[in-house]
Short mmCIF file of C-alpha atoms in Angstrom, two decimals:
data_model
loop_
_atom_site.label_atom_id
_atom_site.label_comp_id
_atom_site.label_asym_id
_atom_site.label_seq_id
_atom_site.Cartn_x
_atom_site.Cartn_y
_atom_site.Cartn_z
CA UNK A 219 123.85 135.19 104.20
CA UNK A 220 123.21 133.19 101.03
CA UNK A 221 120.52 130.60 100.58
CA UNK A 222 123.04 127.82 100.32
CA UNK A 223 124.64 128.89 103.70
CA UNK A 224 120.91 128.88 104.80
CA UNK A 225 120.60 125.10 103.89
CA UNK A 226 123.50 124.15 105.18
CA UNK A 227 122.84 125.84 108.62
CA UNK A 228 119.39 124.26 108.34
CA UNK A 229 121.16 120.40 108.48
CA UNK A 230 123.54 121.21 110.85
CA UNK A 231 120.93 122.60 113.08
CA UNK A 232 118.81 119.43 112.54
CA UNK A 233 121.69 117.51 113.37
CA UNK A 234 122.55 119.42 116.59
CA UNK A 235 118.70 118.63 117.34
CA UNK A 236 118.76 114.68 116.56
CA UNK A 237 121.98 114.11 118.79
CA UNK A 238 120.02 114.65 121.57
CA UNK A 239 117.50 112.20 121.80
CA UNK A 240 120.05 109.54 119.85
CA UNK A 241 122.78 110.22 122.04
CA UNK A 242 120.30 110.00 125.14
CA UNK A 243 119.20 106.61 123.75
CA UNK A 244 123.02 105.87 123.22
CA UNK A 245 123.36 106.27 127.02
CA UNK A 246 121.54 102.93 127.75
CA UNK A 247 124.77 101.40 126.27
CA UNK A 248 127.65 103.17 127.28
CA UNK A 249 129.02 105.46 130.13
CA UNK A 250 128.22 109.29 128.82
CA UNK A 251 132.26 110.61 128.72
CA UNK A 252 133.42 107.17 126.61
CA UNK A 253 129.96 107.22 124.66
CA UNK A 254 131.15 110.66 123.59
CA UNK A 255 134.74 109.91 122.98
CA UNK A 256 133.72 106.87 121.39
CA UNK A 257 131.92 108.99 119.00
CA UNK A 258 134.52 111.53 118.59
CA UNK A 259 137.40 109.54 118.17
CA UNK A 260 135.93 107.38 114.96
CA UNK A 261 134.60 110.69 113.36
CA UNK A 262 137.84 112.35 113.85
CA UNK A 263 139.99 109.24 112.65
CA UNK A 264 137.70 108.67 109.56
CA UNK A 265 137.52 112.48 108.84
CA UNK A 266 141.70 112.32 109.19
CA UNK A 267 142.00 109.64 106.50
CA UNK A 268 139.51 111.66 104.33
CA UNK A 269 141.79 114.44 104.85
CA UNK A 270 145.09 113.56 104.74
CA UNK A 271 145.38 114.66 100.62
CA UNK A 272 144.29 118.27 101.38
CA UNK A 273 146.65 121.43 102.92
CA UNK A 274 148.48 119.98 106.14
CA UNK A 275 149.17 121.81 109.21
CA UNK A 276 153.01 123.07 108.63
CA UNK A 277 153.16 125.52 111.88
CA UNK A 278 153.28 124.16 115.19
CA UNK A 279 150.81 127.13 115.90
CA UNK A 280 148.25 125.87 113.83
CA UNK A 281 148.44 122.78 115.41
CA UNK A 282 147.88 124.16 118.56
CA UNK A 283 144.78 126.07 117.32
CA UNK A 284 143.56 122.75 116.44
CA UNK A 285 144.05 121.21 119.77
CA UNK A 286 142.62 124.76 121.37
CA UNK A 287 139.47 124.34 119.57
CA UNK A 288 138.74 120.30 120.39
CA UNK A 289 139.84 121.09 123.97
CA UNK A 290 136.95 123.43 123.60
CA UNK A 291 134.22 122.74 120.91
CA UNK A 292 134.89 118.50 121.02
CA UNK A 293 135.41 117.67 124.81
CA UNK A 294 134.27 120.58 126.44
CA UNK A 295 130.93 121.16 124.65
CA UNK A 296 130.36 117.48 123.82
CA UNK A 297 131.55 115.99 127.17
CA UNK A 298 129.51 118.22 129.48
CA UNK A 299 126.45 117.65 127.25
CA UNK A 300 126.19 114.26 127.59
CA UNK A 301 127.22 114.21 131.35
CA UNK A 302 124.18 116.62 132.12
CA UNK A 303 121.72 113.66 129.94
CA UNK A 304 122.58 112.04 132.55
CA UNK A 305 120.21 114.01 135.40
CA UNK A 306 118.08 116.51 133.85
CA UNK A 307 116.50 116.00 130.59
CA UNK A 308 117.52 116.23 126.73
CA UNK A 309 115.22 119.41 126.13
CA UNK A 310 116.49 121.02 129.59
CA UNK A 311 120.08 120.43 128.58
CA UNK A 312 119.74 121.98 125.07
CA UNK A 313 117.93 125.01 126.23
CA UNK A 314 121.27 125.90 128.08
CA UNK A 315 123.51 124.61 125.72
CA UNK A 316 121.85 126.95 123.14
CA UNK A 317 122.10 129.95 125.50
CA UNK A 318 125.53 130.55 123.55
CA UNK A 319 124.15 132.74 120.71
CA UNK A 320 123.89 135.42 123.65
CA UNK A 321 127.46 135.00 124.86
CA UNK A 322 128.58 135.02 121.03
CA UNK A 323 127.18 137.95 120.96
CA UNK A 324 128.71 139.47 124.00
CA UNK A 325 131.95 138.22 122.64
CA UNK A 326 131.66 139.19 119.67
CA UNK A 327 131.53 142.74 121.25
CA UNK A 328 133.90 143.29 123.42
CA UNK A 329 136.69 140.52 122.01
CA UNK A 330 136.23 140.95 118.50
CA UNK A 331 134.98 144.77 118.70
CA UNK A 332 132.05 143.64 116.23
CA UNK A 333 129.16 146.20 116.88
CA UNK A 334 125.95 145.19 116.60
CA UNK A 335 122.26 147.37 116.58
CA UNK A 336 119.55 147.22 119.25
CA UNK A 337 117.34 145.28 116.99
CA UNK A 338 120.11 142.38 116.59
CA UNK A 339 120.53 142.48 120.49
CA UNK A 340 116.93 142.10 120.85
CA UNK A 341 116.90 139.01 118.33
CA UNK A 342 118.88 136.85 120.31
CA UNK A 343 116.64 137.85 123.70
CA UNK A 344 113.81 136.95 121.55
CA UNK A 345 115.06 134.20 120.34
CA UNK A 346 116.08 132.69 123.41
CA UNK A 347 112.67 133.47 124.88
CA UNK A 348 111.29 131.45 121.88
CA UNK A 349 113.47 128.63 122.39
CA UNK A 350 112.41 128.64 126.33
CA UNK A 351 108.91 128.32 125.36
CA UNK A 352 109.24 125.64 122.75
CA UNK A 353 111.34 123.05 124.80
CA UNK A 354 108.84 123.39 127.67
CA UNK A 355 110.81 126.13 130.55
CA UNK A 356 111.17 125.76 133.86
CA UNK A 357 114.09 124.75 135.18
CA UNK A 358 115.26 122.82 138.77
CA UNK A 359 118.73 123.56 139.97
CA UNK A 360 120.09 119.95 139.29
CA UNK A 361 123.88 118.52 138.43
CA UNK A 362 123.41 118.91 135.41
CA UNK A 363 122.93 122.57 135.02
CA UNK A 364 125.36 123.83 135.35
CA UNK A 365 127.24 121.45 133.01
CA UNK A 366 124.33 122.51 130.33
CA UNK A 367 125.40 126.11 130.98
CA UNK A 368 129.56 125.29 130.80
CA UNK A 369 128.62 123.39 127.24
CA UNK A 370 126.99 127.20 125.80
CA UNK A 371 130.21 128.73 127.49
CA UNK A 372 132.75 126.41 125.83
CA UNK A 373 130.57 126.55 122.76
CA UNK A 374 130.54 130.31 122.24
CA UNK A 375 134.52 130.41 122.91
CA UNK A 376 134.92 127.75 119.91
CA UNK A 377 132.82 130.14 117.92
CA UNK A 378 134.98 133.13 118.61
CA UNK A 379 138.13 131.71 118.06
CA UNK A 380 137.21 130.37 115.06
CA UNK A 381 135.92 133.88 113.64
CA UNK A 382 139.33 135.23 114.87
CA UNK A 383 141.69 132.50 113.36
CA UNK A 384 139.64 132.03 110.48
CA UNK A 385 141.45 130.35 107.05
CA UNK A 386 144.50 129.12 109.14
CA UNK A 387 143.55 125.32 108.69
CA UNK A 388 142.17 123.50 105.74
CA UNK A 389 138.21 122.79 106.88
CA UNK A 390 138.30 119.31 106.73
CA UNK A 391 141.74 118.99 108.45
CA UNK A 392 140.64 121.69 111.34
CA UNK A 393 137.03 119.38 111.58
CA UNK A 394 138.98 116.07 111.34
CA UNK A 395 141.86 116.76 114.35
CA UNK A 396 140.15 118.92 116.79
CA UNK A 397 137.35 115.94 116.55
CA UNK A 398 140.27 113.33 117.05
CA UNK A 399 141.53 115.38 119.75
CA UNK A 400 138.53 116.15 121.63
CA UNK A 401 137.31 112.48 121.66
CA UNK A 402 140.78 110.92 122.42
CA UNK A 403 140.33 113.63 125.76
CA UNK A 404 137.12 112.25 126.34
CA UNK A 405 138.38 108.56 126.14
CA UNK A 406 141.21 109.37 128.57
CA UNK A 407 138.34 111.11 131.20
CA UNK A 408 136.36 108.16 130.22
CA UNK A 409 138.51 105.74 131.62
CA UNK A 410 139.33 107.57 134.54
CA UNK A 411 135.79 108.66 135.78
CA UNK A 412 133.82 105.53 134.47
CA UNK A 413 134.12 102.07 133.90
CA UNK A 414 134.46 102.36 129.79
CA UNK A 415 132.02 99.78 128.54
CA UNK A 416 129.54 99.78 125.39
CA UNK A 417 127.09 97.35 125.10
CA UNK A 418 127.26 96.06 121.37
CA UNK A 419 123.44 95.29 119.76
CA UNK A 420 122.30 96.28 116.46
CA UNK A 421 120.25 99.15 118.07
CA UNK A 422 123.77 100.45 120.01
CA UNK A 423 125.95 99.43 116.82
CA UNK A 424 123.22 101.67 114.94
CA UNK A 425 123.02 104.40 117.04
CA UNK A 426 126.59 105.08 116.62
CA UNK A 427 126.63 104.98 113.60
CA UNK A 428 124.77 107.81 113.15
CA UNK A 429 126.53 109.72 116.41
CA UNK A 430 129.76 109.45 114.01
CA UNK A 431 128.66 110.12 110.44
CA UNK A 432 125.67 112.55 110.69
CA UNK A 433 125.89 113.44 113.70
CA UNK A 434 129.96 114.14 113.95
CA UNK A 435 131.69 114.23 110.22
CA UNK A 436 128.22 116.35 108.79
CA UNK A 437 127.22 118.59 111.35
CA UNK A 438 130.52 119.50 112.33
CA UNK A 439 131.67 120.25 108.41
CA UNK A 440 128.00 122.10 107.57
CA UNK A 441 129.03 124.13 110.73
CA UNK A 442 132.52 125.18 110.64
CA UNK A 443 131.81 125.89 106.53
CA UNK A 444 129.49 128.15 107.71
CA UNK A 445 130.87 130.06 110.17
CA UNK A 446 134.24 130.38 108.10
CA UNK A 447 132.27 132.59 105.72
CA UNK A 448 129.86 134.77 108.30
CA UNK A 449 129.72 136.83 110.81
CA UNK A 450 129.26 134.35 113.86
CA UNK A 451 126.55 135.95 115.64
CA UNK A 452 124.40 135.36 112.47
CA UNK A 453 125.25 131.60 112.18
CA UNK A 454 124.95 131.09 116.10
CA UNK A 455 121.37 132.78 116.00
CA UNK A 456 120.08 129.28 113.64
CA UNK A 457 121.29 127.50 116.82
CA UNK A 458 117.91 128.29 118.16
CA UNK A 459 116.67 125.83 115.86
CA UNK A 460 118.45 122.77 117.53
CA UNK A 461 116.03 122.64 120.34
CA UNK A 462 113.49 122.60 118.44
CA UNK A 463 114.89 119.70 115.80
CA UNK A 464 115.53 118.43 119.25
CA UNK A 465 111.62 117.95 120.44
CA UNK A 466 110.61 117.03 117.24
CA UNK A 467 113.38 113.69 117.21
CA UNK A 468 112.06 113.33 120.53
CA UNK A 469 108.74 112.58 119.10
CA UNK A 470 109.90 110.96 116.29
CA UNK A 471 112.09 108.48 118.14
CA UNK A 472 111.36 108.35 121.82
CA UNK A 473 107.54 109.03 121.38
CA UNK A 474 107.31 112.14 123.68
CA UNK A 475 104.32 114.27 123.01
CA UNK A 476 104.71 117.85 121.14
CA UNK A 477 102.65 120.57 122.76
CA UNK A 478 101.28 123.80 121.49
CA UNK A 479 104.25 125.52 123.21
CA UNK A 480 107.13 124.26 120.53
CA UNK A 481 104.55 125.50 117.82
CA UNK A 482 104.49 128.84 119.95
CA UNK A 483 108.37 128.65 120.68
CA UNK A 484 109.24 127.93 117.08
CA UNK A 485 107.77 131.51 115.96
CA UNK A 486 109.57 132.96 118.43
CA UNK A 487 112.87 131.83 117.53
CA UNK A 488 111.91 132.76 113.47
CA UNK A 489 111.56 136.33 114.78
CA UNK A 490 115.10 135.87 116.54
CA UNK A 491 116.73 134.62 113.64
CA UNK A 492 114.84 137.54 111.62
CA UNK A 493 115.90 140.37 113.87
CA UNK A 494 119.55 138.95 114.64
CA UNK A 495 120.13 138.50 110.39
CA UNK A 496 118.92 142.42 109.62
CA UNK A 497 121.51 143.88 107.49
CA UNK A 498 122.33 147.01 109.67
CA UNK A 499 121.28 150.40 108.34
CA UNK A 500 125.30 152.07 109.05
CA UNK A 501 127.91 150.84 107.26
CA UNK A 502 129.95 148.36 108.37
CA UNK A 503 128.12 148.12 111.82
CA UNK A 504 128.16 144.47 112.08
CA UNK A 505 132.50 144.62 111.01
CA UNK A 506 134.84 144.38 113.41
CA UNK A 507 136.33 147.72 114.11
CA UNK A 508 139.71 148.05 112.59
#
């Protein structure tokens, strides 16, 4: 993986991490299924207009792709995220979300026929051990987990789709309408499910501002720019960094206290990401078997 791909993994990872304790703060204000189609729905339609110059979608199949992977990556991941916030905690909720690297990597195996060594297998154990330790462990069966484990499901099937159908959308048009169409889902649930409200302040008005710039149009164009050019089992290992970017927002923004355990957790997850991203020692043993 190059060094730029590195960097840009590194935002979007930081990203990932910040929505978490913003959008948890963005939850005092707004309902969590039309907080995150709220979100979605300005990205995407901002993102659209920024797009509208570049390749369109001319097959109806595309188009359907697109829709497949907001279903999926936009109101799947995003909505069951922020409807676990509501009854276990941010840290708790990413630890599952995050599981996904695992499943990508199952996946990636039997769906994609990419074969990968003991040593990468190991990595993402590792690394999920790592990111277990540094957000704290422990869990109580609650509501919300297993809406925290759907989001890693949903997540990982985004990921492999999007290694399969890869270079059949412009970026920015494939980031732009499966955002639009994930958060116009989420609106619709919103109204249904909840009483769609937002409480406008210059803290709320703030807050999603950065849910729908950094947070949305960024991360979501860092990631899929990424994963268009790697294998995704590699990319998805850096999402044991989230967590992580997670706590440390937490203490940034929300004042909770950092323990020895993330500093323990974070090394953890470094040897994760080390042992996932070894360049195998047989040829073509991380390609997909033609």
């Amino acid at each position: 993986m190059r060094a730029r791909d590195i960097v840009w993994l590194l935002v979007a990872t930081a990203l990932m991490g910040s929505s978490f304790a913003i959008g948890q703060m963005g939850l005092r204000y707004a309902p969590p299924l039309f907080l995150a189609g709220l979100r979605f729905t300005l990205a995407g339609a901002l993102l659209a207009g920024f797009a509208r110059k570049r390749r369109p979608l001319a097959r109806w199949s595309d188009r359907g792709r697109v829709v497949t992977i907001g279903l999926l990556q936009t109101a799947g991941v995003m909505g069951t995220i922020f409807v676990s916030l509501k009854t276990i905690p941010a840290g708790e909720s990413a630890i599952l979300t995050f599981a996904n690297p695992l499943i990508v990597v199952v996946g990636g195996s039997v769906l994609l026929r990419y074969r990968y060594r003991a040593r990468q297998w190991a990595g993402v154990v590792v690394g999920f051990t790592g990111l277990a330790v540094a957000v704290g462990g422990g869990f109580v069966l609650r509501p919300g987990v297993p809406l925290a484990l759907s989001s890693a499901i949903f997540w990982a099937a985004a990921t492999l789709l999007m290694k399969r159908w890869q270079g059949f959308a412009d970026l920015w048009v494939l980031t732009a309408y499966q955002m639009l169409t994930g958060g116009l889902v989420l609106l619709a649930l919103g109204a249904v499910f909840e009483v769609p409200d937002f409480h406008w302040n210059v803290a709320s008005a703030a807050i999603l501002a950065w849910l729908v710039v950094m947070a949305s149009i960024v991360q979501f164009g860092a990631w899929f720019y990424v994963l268009h050019r790697n294998d995704p089992a590699r990319v998805s290992a850096y999402l044991f960094l989230a967590p992580v970017f997670g706590v440390l927002s937490g203490w940034l923004l929300l004042d909770q206290p950092v323990g020895w355990h993330v500093a323990a957790g974070a090394l953890g997850i470094a040897a994760g990401i080390w042992l996932v991203n070894q360049a195998p020692s047989a040829a073509g043993a991380t390609d997909p078997v033609r």
